CSV table of C-alpha atoms in Angstrom, one decimal:
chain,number,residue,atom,x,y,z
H,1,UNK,CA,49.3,-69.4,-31.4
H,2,UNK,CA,47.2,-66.4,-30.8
H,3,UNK,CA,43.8,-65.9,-32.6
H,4,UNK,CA,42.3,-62.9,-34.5
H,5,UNK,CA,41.4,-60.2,-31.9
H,6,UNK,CA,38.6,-57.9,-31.4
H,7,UNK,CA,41.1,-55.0,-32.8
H,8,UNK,CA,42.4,-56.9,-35.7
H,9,UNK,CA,38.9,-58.5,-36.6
H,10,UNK,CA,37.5,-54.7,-36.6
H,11,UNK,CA,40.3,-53.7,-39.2
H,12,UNK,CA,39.8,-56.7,-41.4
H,13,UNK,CA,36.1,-55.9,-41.4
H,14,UNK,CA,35.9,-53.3,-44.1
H,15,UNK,CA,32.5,-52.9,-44.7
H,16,UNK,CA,31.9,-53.0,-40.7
H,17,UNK,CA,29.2,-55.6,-41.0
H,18,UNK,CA,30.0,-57.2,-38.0
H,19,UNK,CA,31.3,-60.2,-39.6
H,20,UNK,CA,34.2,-61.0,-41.9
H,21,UNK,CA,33.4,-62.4,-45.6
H,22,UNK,CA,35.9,-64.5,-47.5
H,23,UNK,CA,37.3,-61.5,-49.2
H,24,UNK,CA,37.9,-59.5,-45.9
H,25,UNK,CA,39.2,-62.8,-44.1
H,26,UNK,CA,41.8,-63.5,-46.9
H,27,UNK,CA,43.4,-60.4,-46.3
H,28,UNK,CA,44.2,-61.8,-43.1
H,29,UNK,CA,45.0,-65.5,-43.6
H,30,UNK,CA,46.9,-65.7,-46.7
H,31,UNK,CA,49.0,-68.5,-44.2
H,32,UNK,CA,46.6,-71.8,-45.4
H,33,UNK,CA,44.1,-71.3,-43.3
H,34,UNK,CA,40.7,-72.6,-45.0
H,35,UNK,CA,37.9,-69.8,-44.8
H,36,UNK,CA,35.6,-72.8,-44.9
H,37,UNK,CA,36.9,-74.3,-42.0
H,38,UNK,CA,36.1,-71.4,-39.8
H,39,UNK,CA,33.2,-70.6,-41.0
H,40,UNK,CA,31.6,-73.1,-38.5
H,41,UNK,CA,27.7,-72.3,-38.6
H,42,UNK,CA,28.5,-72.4,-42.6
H,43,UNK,CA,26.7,-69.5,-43.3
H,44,UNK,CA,29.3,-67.5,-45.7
H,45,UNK,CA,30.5,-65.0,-43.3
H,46,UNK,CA,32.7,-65.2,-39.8
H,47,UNK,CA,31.6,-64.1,-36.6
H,48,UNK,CA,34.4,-62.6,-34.3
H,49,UNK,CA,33.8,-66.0,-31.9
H,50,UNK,CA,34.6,-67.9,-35.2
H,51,UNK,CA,37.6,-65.9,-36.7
H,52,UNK,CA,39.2,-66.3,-32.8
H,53,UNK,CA,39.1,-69.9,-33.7
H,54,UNK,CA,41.7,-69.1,-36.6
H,55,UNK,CA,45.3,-69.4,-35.4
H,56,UNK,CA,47.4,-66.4,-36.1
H,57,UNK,CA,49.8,-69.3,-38.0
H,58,UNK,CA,49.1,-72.3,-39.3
H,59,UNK,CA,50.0,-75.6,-37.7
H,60,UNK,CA,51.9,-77.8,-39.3
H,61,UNK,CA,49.0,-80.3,-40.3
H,62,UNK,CA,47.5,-77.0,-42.5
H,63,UNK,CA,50.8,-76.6,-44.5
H,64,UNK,CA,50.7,-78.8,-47.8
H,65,UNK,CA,53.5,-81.2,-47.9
H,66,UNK,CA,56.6,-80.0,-50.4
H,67,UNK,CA,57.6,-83.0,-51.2
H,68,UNK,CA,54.2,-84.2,-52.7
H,69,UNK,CA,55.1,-81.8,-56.1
């Protein structure tokens, strides 16, 4: 699955900080894709080396299981 690129990481950053925060990254991942998980160096924001470690989809493993309800 492709990740976030340069162009779409540039869009999602509103306040063109250079990096995306949880509120900016949401509006791309609303697919179960835990901003916590990305955000690798933990520090509250994602670099565009970490949001290219977000797949575009989640894999099946990131998807919560229906039939636990």
């Amino acid at each position: 699955s492709a990740a976030i690129t340069s162009q779409t990481f540039q869009a999602l950053d509103a306040d063109k900080s250079g990096s995306l925060s949880e509120a900016e990254f949401s509006k791309y991942s609303s697919a179960g894709v835990d901003f916590d998980d990305a955000d690798v160096n933990g520090d509250g924001k994602l670099t565009l080396s970490e949001a290219q470690t977000v797949p575009s989809t989640p894999t099946e493993s990131t998807n919560t299981n229906p039939m636990a309800n």
